[in-house]
PDB file of C-alpha atoms in Angstrom:
ATOM      1  CA  UNK M1345      37.886 -10.226 262.843  1.00  0.00           C
ATOM      2  CA  UNK M1346      41.893 -10.220 263.294  1.00  0.00           C
ATOM      3  CA  UNK M1347      44.643  -8.648 261.185  1.00  0.00           C
ATOM      4  CA  UNK M1348      46.003 -12.398 260.480  1.00  0.00           C
ATOM      5  CA  UNK M1349      41.982 -13.043 259.131  1.00  0.00           C
ATOM      6  CA  UNK M1350      42.360 -10.100 256.552  1.00  0.00           C
ATOM      7  CA  UNK M1351      44.242 -11.826 253.980  1.00  0.00           C
ATOM      8  CA  UNK M1352      42.300 -14.463 254.282  1.00  0.00           C
ATOM      9  CA  UNK M1353      39.199 -12.970 253.445  1.00  0.00           C
ATOM     10  CA  UNK M1354      40.472 -10.793 250.715  1.00  0.00           C
ATOM     11  CA  UNK M1355      41.647 -13.858 249.216  1.00  0.00           C
ATOM     12  CA  UNK M1356      38.390 -15.530 249.485  1.00  0.00           C
ATOM     13  CA  UNK M1357      36.697 -12.633 248.276  1.00  0.00           C
ATOM     14  CA  UNK M1358      38.390 -12.565 244.744  1.00  0.00           C
ATOM     15  CA  UNK M1359      38.651 -16.158 244.514  1.00  0.00           C
ATOM     16  CA  UNK M1360      42.319 -16.078 244.722  1.00  0.00           C
ATOM     17  CA  UNK M1361      43.316 -19.152 246.608  1.00  0.00           C
ATOM     18  CA  UNK M1362      43.615 -22.956 246.337  1.00  0.00           C
ATOM     19  CA  UNK M1363      42.463 -25.715 248.224  1.00  0.00           C
ATOM     20  CA  UNK M1364      45.540 -26.538 249.312  1.00  0.00           C
ATOM     21  CA  UNK M1365      46.451 -22.865 250.532  1.00  0.00           C
ATOM     22  CA  UNK M1366      47.433 -22.966 254.272  1.00  0.00           C
ATOM     23  CA  UNK M1367      44.870 -20.300 254.830  1.00  0.00           C
ATOM     24  CA  UNK M1368      42.291 -22.852 253.946  1.00  0.00           C
ATOM     25  CA  UNK M1369      43.265 -25.053 257.127  1.00  0.00           C
ATOM     26  CA  UNK M1370      42.495 -22.509 260.257  1.00  0.00           C
ATOM     27  CA  UNK M1371      38.852 -22.221 261.157  1.00  0.00           C
ATOM     28  CA  UNK M1372      38.901 -18.671 261.021  1.00  0.00           C
ATOM     29  CA  UNK M1373      39.214 -18.972 257.078  1.00  0.00           C
ATOM     30  CA  UNK M1374      36.672 -21.785 257.271  1.00  0.00           C
ATOM     31  CA  UNK M1375      34.136 -19.178 258.557  1.00  0.00           C
ATOM     32  CA  UNK M1376      35.116 -16.427 256.799  1.00  0.00           C
ATOM     33  CA  UNK M1377      34.202 -18.564 253.634  1.00  0.00           C
ATOM     34  CA  UNK M1378      30.773 -19.093 254.704  1.00  0.00           C
ATOM     35  CA  UNK M1379      30.443 -15.718 255.625  1.00  0.00           C
ATOM     36  CA  UNK M1380      31.472 -14.390 252.449  1.00  0.00           C
ATOM     37  CA  UNK M1381      30.059 -16.758 250.168  1.00  0.00           C
ATOM     38  CA  UNK M1382      26.577 -16.303 251.919  1.00  0.00           C
ATOM     39  CA  UNK M1383      27.464 -12.350 251.132  1.00  0.00           C
ATOM     40  CA  UNK M1384      28.404 -12.684 247.673  1.00  0.00           C
ATOM     41  CA  UNK M1385      25.485 -15.043 247.020  1.00  0.00           C
ATOM     42  CA  UNK M1386      23.187 -12.805 248.749  1.00  0.00           C
ATOM     43  CA  UNK M1387      23.999  -9.968 246.112  1.00  0.00           C
ATOM     44  CA  UNK M1388      24.194 -11.682 243.277  1.00  0.00           C
ATOM     45  CA  UNK M1389      21.143 -14.215 243.548  1.00  0.00           C
ATOM     46  CA  UNK M1390      18.712 -11.555 242.622  1.00  0.00           C
ATOM     47  CA  UNK M1391      20.851 -10.399 239.661  1.00  0.00           C
ATOM     48  CA  UNK M1392      21.082 -13.634 238.121  1.00  0.00           C
ATOM     49  CA  UNK M1393      17.540 -15.390 238.617  1.00  0.00           C
ATOM     50  CA  UNK M1394      16.606 -11.993 236.571  1.00  0.00           C
ATOM     51  CA  UNK M1395      18.606 -12.954 233.729  1.00  0.00           C
ATOM     52  CA  UNK M1396      16.599 -16.314 233.884  1.00  0.00           C
ATOM     53  CA  UNK M1397      13.485 -15.614 233.282  1.00  0.00           C
ATOM     54  CA  UNK M1398      12.063 -17.669 235.775  1.00  0.00           C
ATOM     55  CA  UNK M1399       9.735 -15.737 237.774  1.00  0.00           C
ATOM     56  CA  UNK M1400       9.952 -18.287 240.784  1.00  0.00           C
ATOM     57  CA  UNK M1401      13.750 -18.074 241.167  1.00  0.00           C
ATOM     58  CA  UNK M1402      13.419 -14.301 241.156  1.00  0.00           C
ATOM     59  CA  UNK M1403      10.343 -14.152 243.595  1.00  0.00           C
ATOM     60  CA  UNK M1404      12.522 -16.897 245.950  1.00  0.00           C
ATOM     61  CA  UNK M1405      15.721 -14.692 245.965  1.00  0.00           C
ATOM     62  CA  UNK M1406      13.447 -11.506 246.560  1.00  0.00           C
ATOM     63  CA  UNK M1407      12.099 -13.198 249.725  1.00  0.00           C
ATOM     64  CA  UNK M1408      15.169 -14.356 250.891  1.00  0.00           C
ATOM     65  CA  UNK M1409      17.133 -11.245 250.139  1.00  0.00           C
ATOM     66  CA  UNK M1410      14.760  -8.474 249.840  1.00  0.00           C
ATOM     67  CA  UNK M1411      17.095  -5.496 250.443  1.00  0.00           C
ATOM     68  CA  UNK M1412      19.361  -6.598 247.228  1.00  0.00           C
ATOM     69  CA  UNK M1413      16.492  -5.528 244.907  1.00  0.00           C
ATOM     70  CA  UNK M1414      18.630  -2.216 243.618  1.00  0.00           C
ATOM     71  CA  UNK M1415      21.712  -4.299 243.693  1.00  0.00           C
ATOM     72  CA  UNK M1416      24.007  -3.567 240.798  1.00  0.00           C
ATOM     73  CA  UNK M1417      26.467  -5.791 239.084  1.00  0.00           C
ATOM     74  CA  UNK M1418      30.394  -4.446 238.376  1.00  0.00           C
ATOM     75  CA  UNK M1419      29.010  -2.238 234.951  1.00  0.00           C
ATOM     76  CA  UNK M1420      25.978  -0.857 238.027  1.00  0.00           C
ATOM     77  CA  UNK M1421      23.308  -3.111 236.030  1.00  0.00           C
ATOM     78  CA  UNK M1422      20.227  -3.906 238.285  1.00  0.00           C
ATOM     79  CA  UNK M1423      18.027  -6.797 238.565  1.00  0.00           C
ATOM     80  CA  UNK M1424      15.509  -4.771 236.582  1.00  0.00           C
ATOM     81  CA  UNK M1425      18.017  -4.045 233.594  1.00  0.00           C
ATOM     82  CA  UNK M1426      18.927  -7.794 233.124  1.00  0.00           C
ATOM     83  CA  UNK M1427      15.394  -8.611 233.060  1.00  0.00           C
ATOM     84  CA  UNK M1428      14.544  -6.056 230.488  1.00  0.00           C
ATOM     85  CA  UNK M1429      17.632  -7.087 228.726  1.00  0.00           C
ATOM     86  CA  UNK M1430      16.353 -10.600 228.082  1.00  0.00           C
ATOM     87  CA  UNK M1431      12.567  -9.613 227.484  1.00  0.00           C
ATOM     88  CA  UNK M1432      11.228 -11.154 230.886  1.00  0.00           C
ATOM     89  CA  UNK M1433       7.869  -9.315 231.408  1.00  0.00           C
ATOM     90  CA  UNK M1434       6.540 -11.247 234.115  1.00  0.00           C
ATOM     91  CA  UNK M1435       9.777 -10.881 235.783  1.00  0.00           C
ATOM     92  CA  UNK M1436       9.990  -7.027 235.122  1.00  0.00           C
ATOM     93  CA  UNK M1437       7.008  -6.476 236.552  1.00  0.00           C
ATOM     94  CA  UNK M1438       7.766  -8.269 239.809  1.00  0.00           C
ATOM     95  CA  UNK M1439      10.592  -6.287 240.189  1.00  0.00           C
ATOM     96  CA  UNK M1440       8.731  -2.944 239.894  1.00  0.00           C
ATOM     97  CA  UNK M1441       6.303  -4.122 241.952  1.00  0.00           C
ATOM     98  CA  UNK M1442       8.526  -4.814 244.780  1.00  0.00           C
ATOM     99  CA  UNK M1443      10.497  -1.732 244.523  1.00  0.00           C
ATOM    100  CA  UNK M1444      12.890  -1.865 241.557  1.00  0.00           C
ATOM    101  CA  UNK M1445      14.297   1.747 240.592  1.00  0.00           C
ATOM    102  CA  UNK M1446      12.687   1.898 237.135  1.00  0.00           C
ATOM    103  CA  UNK M1447      15.224   4.824 236.630  1.00  0.00           C
ATOM    104  CA  UNK M1448      17.976   3.007 237.457  1.00  0.00           C
ATOM    105  CA  UNK M1449      21.200   3.820 235.140  1.00  0.00           C
ATOM    106  CA  UNK M1450      24.224   1.675 234.816  1.00  0.00           C
ATOM    107  CA  UNK M1451      28.104   3.551 234.473  1.00  0.00           C
ATOM    108  CA  UNK M1452      26.962   4.621 230.598  1.00  0.00           C
ATOM    109  CA  UNK M1453      24.020   6.591 231.925  1.00  0.00           C
ATOM    110  CA  UNK M1454      21.688   3.613 230.140  1.00  0.00           C
ATOM    111  CA  UNK M1455      17.976   3.169 231.801  1.00  0.00           C
ATOM    112  CA  UNK M1456      15.791  -0.119 231.670  1.00  0.00           C
ATOM    113  CA  UNK M1457      13.682   2.319 229.377  1.00  0.00           C
ATOM    114  CA  UNK M1458      16.297   2.495 226.912  1.00  0.00           C
ATOM    115  CA  UNK M1459      17.281  -0.507 226.890  1.00  0.00           C
ATOM    116  CA  UNK M1460      13.707  -1.863 226.286  1.00  0.00           C
ATOM    117  CA  UNK M1461      13.645   0.883 223.564  1.00  0.00           C
ATOM    118  CA  UNK M1462      16.498  -0.624 221.518  1.00  0.00           C
ATOM    119  CA  UNK M1463      15.000  -4.256 221.896  1.00  0.00           C
ATOM    120  CA  UNK M1464      11.901  -2.953 220.265  1.00  0.00           C
ATOM    121  CA  UNK M1465       9.786  -4.426 223.152  1.00  0.00           C
ATOM    122  CA  UNK M1466       7.174  -2.223 223.309  1.00  0.00           C
ATOM    123  CA  UNK M1467       5.013  -4.528 226.040  1.00  0.00           C
ATOM    124  CA  UNK M1468       8.180  -4.060 228.299  1.00  0.00           C
ATOM    125  CA  UNK M1469       8.430  -0.380 227.300  1.00  0.00           C
ATOM    126  CA  UNK M1470       4.788   0.582 228.141  1.00  0.00           C
ATOM    127  CA  UNK M1471       5.253  -1.349 231.332  1.00  0.00           C
ATOM    128  CA  UNK M1472       8.369   0.893 232.235  1.00  0.00           C
ATOM    129  CA  UNK M1473       6.229   4.186 230.821  1.00  0.00           C
ATOM    130  CA  UNK M1474       3.483   3.286 233.323  1.00  0.00           C
ATOM    131  CA  UNK M1475       5.161   2.353 236.032  1.00  0.00           C
ATOM    132  CA  UNK M1476       7.118   6.316 236.108  1.00  0.00           C
ATOM    133  CA  UNK M1477       9.966   5.523 233.546  1.00  0.00           C
ATOM    134  CA  UNK M1478      11.200   9.167 232.745  1.00  0.00           C
ATOM    135  CA  UNK M1479      11.414   9.153 228.961  1.00  0.00           C
ATOM    136  CA  UNK M1480      13.798  12.024 228.677  1.00  0.00           C
ATOM    137  CA  UNK M1481      16.295  10.252 230.829  1.00  0.00           C
ATOM    138  CA  UNK M1482      19.785  10.646 228.367  1.00  0.00           C
ATOM    139  CA  UNK M1483      22.684   8.356 228.593  1.00  0.00           C
ATOM    140  CA  UNK M1484      25.969   9.469 228.639  1.00  0.00           C
ATOM    141  CA  UNK M1485      26.218  10.706 225.129  1.00  0.00           C
ATOM    142  CA  UNK M1486      22.953  12.708 225.408  1.00  0.00           C
ATOM    143  CA  UNK M1487      20.459  10.664 223.715  1.00  0.00           C
ATOM    144  CA  UNK M1488      17.154   9.636 224.916  1.00  0.00           C
ATOM    145  CA  UNK M1489      14.754   6.354 224.292  1.00  0.00           C
ATOM    146  CA  UNK M1490      13.219   8.480 221.406  1.00  0.00           C
ATOM    147  CA  UNK M1491      16.824   9.050 220.135  1.00  0.00           C
ATOM    148  CA  UNK M1492      17.540   5.647 219.553  1.00  0.00           C
ATOM    149  CA  UNK M1493      14.245   4.168 218.750  1.00  0.00           C
ATOM    150  CA  UNK M1494      14.067   6.987 215.763  1.00  0.00           C
ATOM    151  CA  UNK M1495      17.405   5.490 214.842  1.00  0.00           C
ATOM    152  CA  UNK M1496      16.379   2.072 214.841  1.00  0.00           C
ATOM    153  CA  UNK M1497      12.846   3.076 213.394  1.00  0.00           C
ATOM    154  CA  UNK M1498      10.757   1.381 216.055  1.00  0.00           C
ATOM    155  CA  UNK M1499       7.155   2.688 215.192  1.00  0.00           C
ATOM    156  CA  UNK M1500       5.033   1.389 217.906  1.00  0.00           C
ATOM    157  CA  UNK M1501       8.046   2.600 220.659  1.00  0.00           C
ATOM    158  CA  UNK M1502       8.096   5.548 219.052  1.00  0.00           C
ATOM    159  CA  UNK M1503       4.555   5.819 219.796  1.00  0.00           C
ATOM    160  CA  UNK M1504       4.427   4.913 223.069  1.00  0.00           C
ATOM    161  CA  UNK M1505       7.228   7.492 223.631  1.00  0.00           C
ATOM    162  CA  UNK M1506       5.686  10.355 222.547  1.00  0.00           C
ATOM    163  CA  UNK M1507       2.278   9.618 223.982  1.00  0.00           C
ATOM    164  CA  UNK M1508       4.053   9.941 227.636  1.00  0.00           C
ATOM    165  CA  UNK M1509       5.240  12.907 226.655  1.00  0.00           C
ATOM    166  CA  UNK M1510       9.200  12.144 225.319  1.00  0.00           C
ATOM    167  CA  UNK M1511      10.460  15.697 224.515  1.00  0.00           C
ATOM    168  CA  UNK M1512      10.869  15.350 220.362  1.00  0.00           C
ATOM    169  CA  UNK M1513      13.343  18.670 220.362  1.00  0.00           C
ATOM    170  CA  UNK M1514      15.626  16.562 223.054  1.00  0.00           C
ATOM    171  CA  UNK M1515      19.571  17.478 221.525  1.00  0.00           C
ATOM    172  CA  UNK M1516      21.995  15.087 222.276  1.00  0.00           C
ATOM    173  CA  UNK M1517      26.051  15.581 223.155  1.00  0.00           C
ATOM    174  CA  UNK M1518      26.364  16.134 219.088  1.00  0.00           C
ATOM    175  CA  UNK M1519      23.312  18.690 219.132  1.00  0.00           C
ATOM    176  CA  UNK M1520      21.229  16.487 217.342  1.00  0.00           C
ATOM    177  CA  UNK M1521      17.288  16.043 217.898  1.00  0.00           C
ATOM    178  CA  UNK M1522      16.169  12.100 217.685  1.00  0.00           C
ATOM    179  CA  UNK M1523      14.762  12.518 213.763  1.00  0.00           C
ATOM    180  CA  UNK M1524      18.206  14.856 213.188  1.00  0.00           C
ATOM    181  CA  UNK M1525      20.146  11.998 214.422  1.00  0.00           C
ATOM    182  CA  UNK M1526      18.616   9.358 212.201  1.00  0.00           C
ATOM    183  CA  UNK M1527      18.556  11.218 209.386  1.00  0.00           C
ATOM    184  CA  UNK M1528      22.472  12.175 210.107  1.00  0.00           C
ATOM    185  CA  UNK M1529      23.139   8.471 210.164  1.00  0.00           C
ATOM    186  CA  UNK M1530      21.157   7.549 207.304  1.00  0.00           C
ATOM    187  CA  UNK M1531      19.291   4.939 209.465  1.00  0.00           C
ATOM    188  CA  UNK M1532      15.655   5.920 208.828  1.00  0.00           C
ATOM    189  CA  UNK M1533      13.691   2.461 208.208  1.00  0.00           C
ATOM    190  CA  UNK M1534      10.091   4.295 208.464  1.00  0.00           C
ATOM    191  CA  UNK M1535       8.529   6.004 205.743  1.00  0.00           C
ATOM    192  CA  UNK M1536       8.958  10.053 206.013  1.00  0.00           C
ATOM    193  CA  UNK M1537       6.285  10.760 205.948  1.00  0.00           C
ATOM    194  CA  UNK M1538       4.974   8.676 208.548  1.00  0.00           C
ATOM    195  CA  UNK M1539       7.717   9.732 211.157  1.00  0.00           C
ATOM    196  CA  UNK M1540       6.493  13.506 210.174  1.00  0.00           C
ATOM    197  CA  UNK M1541       2.922  12.088 211.194  1.00  0.00           C
ATOM    198  CA  UNK M1542       4.661  10.678 214.643  1.00  0.00           C
ATOM    199  CA  UNK M1543       6.400  13.727 215.771  1.00  0.00           C
ATOM    200  CA  UNK M1544       3.800  16.097 214.370  1.00  0.00           C
ATOM    201  CA  UNK M1545       5.901  18.135 212.486  1.00  0.00           C
ATOM    202  CA  UNK M1546       8.410  18.371 209.932  1.00  0.00           C
ATOM    203  CA  UNK M1547      11.925  19.096 211.388  1.00  0.00           C
ATOM    204  CA  UNK M1548      15.004  20.533 209.970  1.00  0.00           C
ATOM    205  CA  UNK M1549      17.007  16.942 208.723  1.00  0.00           C
ATOM    206  CA  UNK M1550      20.581  18.544 209.865  1.00  0.00           C
ATOM    207  CA  UNK M1551      21.783  20.413 212.732  1.00  0.00           C
ATOM    208  CA  UNK M1552      20.815  23.296 212.497  1.00  0.00           C
ATOM    209  CA  UNK M1553      24.266  24.933 213.078  1.00  0.00           C
ATOM    210  CA  UNK M1554      25.490  23.055 210.365  1.00  0.00           C
ATOM    211  CA  UNK M1555      22.387  24.014 208.319  1.00  0.00           C
ATOM    212  CA  UNK M1556      23.613  27.610 208.499  1.00  0.00           C
ATOM    213  CA  UNK M1557      27.207  27.099 208.099  1.00  0.00           C
ATOM    214  CA  UNK M1558      26.096  24.741 204.882  1.00  0.00           C
ATOM    215  CA  UNK M1559      22.614  24.843 203.829  1.00  0.00           C
ATOM    216  CA  UNK M1560      23.066  23.341 200.220  1.00  0.00           C
ATOM    217  CA  UNK M1561      25.961  20.392 201.686  1.00  0.00           C
ATOM    218  CA  UNK M1562      26.760  17.859 198.733  1.00  0.00           C
ATOM    219  CA  UNK M1563      25.548  15.167 201.857  1.00  0.00           C
ATOM    220  CA  UNK M1564      22.028  16.851 202.110  1.00  0.00           C
ATOM    221  CA  UNK M1565      21.217  16.931 198.222  1.00  0.00           C
ATOM    222  CA  UNK M1566      22.374  13.091 198.266  1.00  0.00           C
ATOM    223  CA  UNK M1567      19.774  12.209 200.777  1.00  0.00           C
ATOM    224  CA  UNK M1568      17.775   9.664 200.401  1.00  0.00           C
ATOM    225  CA  UNK M1569      14.510  11.323 200.734  1.00  0.00           C
ATOM    226  CA  UNK M1570      15.444  14.058 198.445  1.00  0.00           C
ATOM    227  CA  UNK M1571      16.041  11.457 195.753  1.00  0.00           C
ATOM    228  CA  UNK M1572      12.432   9.793 196.619  1.00  0.00           C
ATOM    229  CA  UNK M1573      10.912  13.436 195.896  1.00  0.00           C
ATOM    230  CA  UNK M1574      13.082  13.439 192.749  1.00  0.00           C
ATOM    231  CA  UNK M1575      11.575  10.324 191.600  1.00  0.00           C
ATOM    232  CA  UNK M1576       8.086  11.052 192.453  1.00  0.00           C
ATOM    233  CA  UNK M1577       8.457  14.198 191.000  1.00  0.00           C
ATOM    234  CA  UNK M1578       9.953  12.532 187.651  1.00  0.00           C
ATOM    235  CA  UNK M1579       7.236   9.924 187.862  1.00  0.00           C
ATOM    236  CA  UNK M1580       4.561  12.324 187.759  1.00  0.00           C
ATOM    237  CA  UNK M1581       6.174  14.423 184.941  1.00  0.00           C
ATOM    238  CA  UNK M1582       6.211  11.428 183.257  1.00  0.00           C
ATOM    239  CA  UNK M1583       3.051  10.335 183.517  1.00  0.00           C
ATOM    240  CA  UNK M1584       1.668  13.543 182.803  1.00  0.00           C
ATOM    241  CA  UNK M1585       3.739  13.891 179.186  1.00  0.00           C
ATOM    242  CA  UNK M1586       2.584  10.319 178.326  1.00  0.00           C
ATOM    243  CA  UNK M1587      -1.153  11.330 179.243  1.00  0.00           C
ATOM    244  CA  UNK M1588      -0.625  14.970 177.548  1.00  0.00           C
ATOM    245  CA  UNK M1589       0.511  12.561 173.994  1.00  0.00           C
ATOM    246  CA  UNK M1590      -2.173  10.552 174.362  1.00  0.00           C
ATOM    247  CA  UNK M1591      -4.664  13.506 174.103  1.00  0.00           C
ATOM    248  CA  UNK M1592      -2.845  14.944 171.459  1.00  0.00           C
ATOM    249  CA  UNK M1593      -2.745  12.251 169.206  1.00  0.00           C
ATOM    250  CA  UNK M1594      -6.458  11.629 169.824  1.00  0.00           C
ATOM    251  CA  UNK M1595      -6.789  15.546 168.836  1.00  0.00           C
ATOM    252  CA  UNK M1596      -4.916  14.674 165.435  1.00  0.00           C
ATOM    253  CA  UNK M1597      -6.874  11.322 164.644  1.00  0.00           C
ATOM    254  CA  UNK M1598      -9.927  12.752 165.010  1.00  0.00           C
ATOM    255  CA  UNK M1599      -9.370  15.934 162.786  1.00  0.00           C
ATOM    256  CA  UNK M1600      -7.953  13.598 160.158  1.00  0.00           C
ATOM    257  CA  UNK M1601     -10.907  11.477 160.429  1.00  0.00           C
ATOM    258  CA  UNK M1602     -13.369  14.556 159.776  1.00  0.00           C
ATOM    259  CA  UNK M1603     -11.615  15.925 157.422  1.00  0.00           C
ATOM    260  CA  UNK M1604     -11.350  12.332 155.424  1.00  0.00           C
ATOM    261  CA  UNK M1605     -15.341  12.367 155.803  1.00  0.00           C
TER     262      UNK M1605
END
């Protein structure tokens, strides 16, 4: 490539040109345009086809450009990211079989498994786990897929992640485990007893450090689960009192009945 051709190649690559540009009138520029467009097409084609859910299209572009299997866009999302994001199970299966990196992360540290956990797509989650996805791969905030699945109350996804050895005690950058994070954000949509069963043991509801500083904080006493226990105890007490009152009334009536004889 000559010095004169460099501005043309840069303009073409960035699409900063008009049809009337003098640069487009040279045979050098026309040749560059063809090469650059072909190059850009080869890089983007598999990425774009992964979004569509078309297995045939993905196969076509992979066989045309096999070296692009792990190419990424400007945010470092791969074809597998897009297939998972769109919920295209068959495309994801094909990409993994063709060599897609199941632990590829974007510029925020988000892996395909992380996306599948958010999307509540247990079929894709299981596929990724069976193909070697790292259950404990955290994003830039230190959150693992289990943090997000617990935060959003995805029971099946939680079960799968724990089955594949997700660390239930992994802490994020704020020092919270998955269960603690869900409690802190007040976003638990699963029954507390079910969560305890899933995680195998009752975990502290707050960050250990915060608990030491303020073990009986106002925030903790207003926790929905504490209120749930309160109402359960209250209802049990109420039922007991009603039963006791009924028993007392029966005894009094019996005594009165026998005396009247």
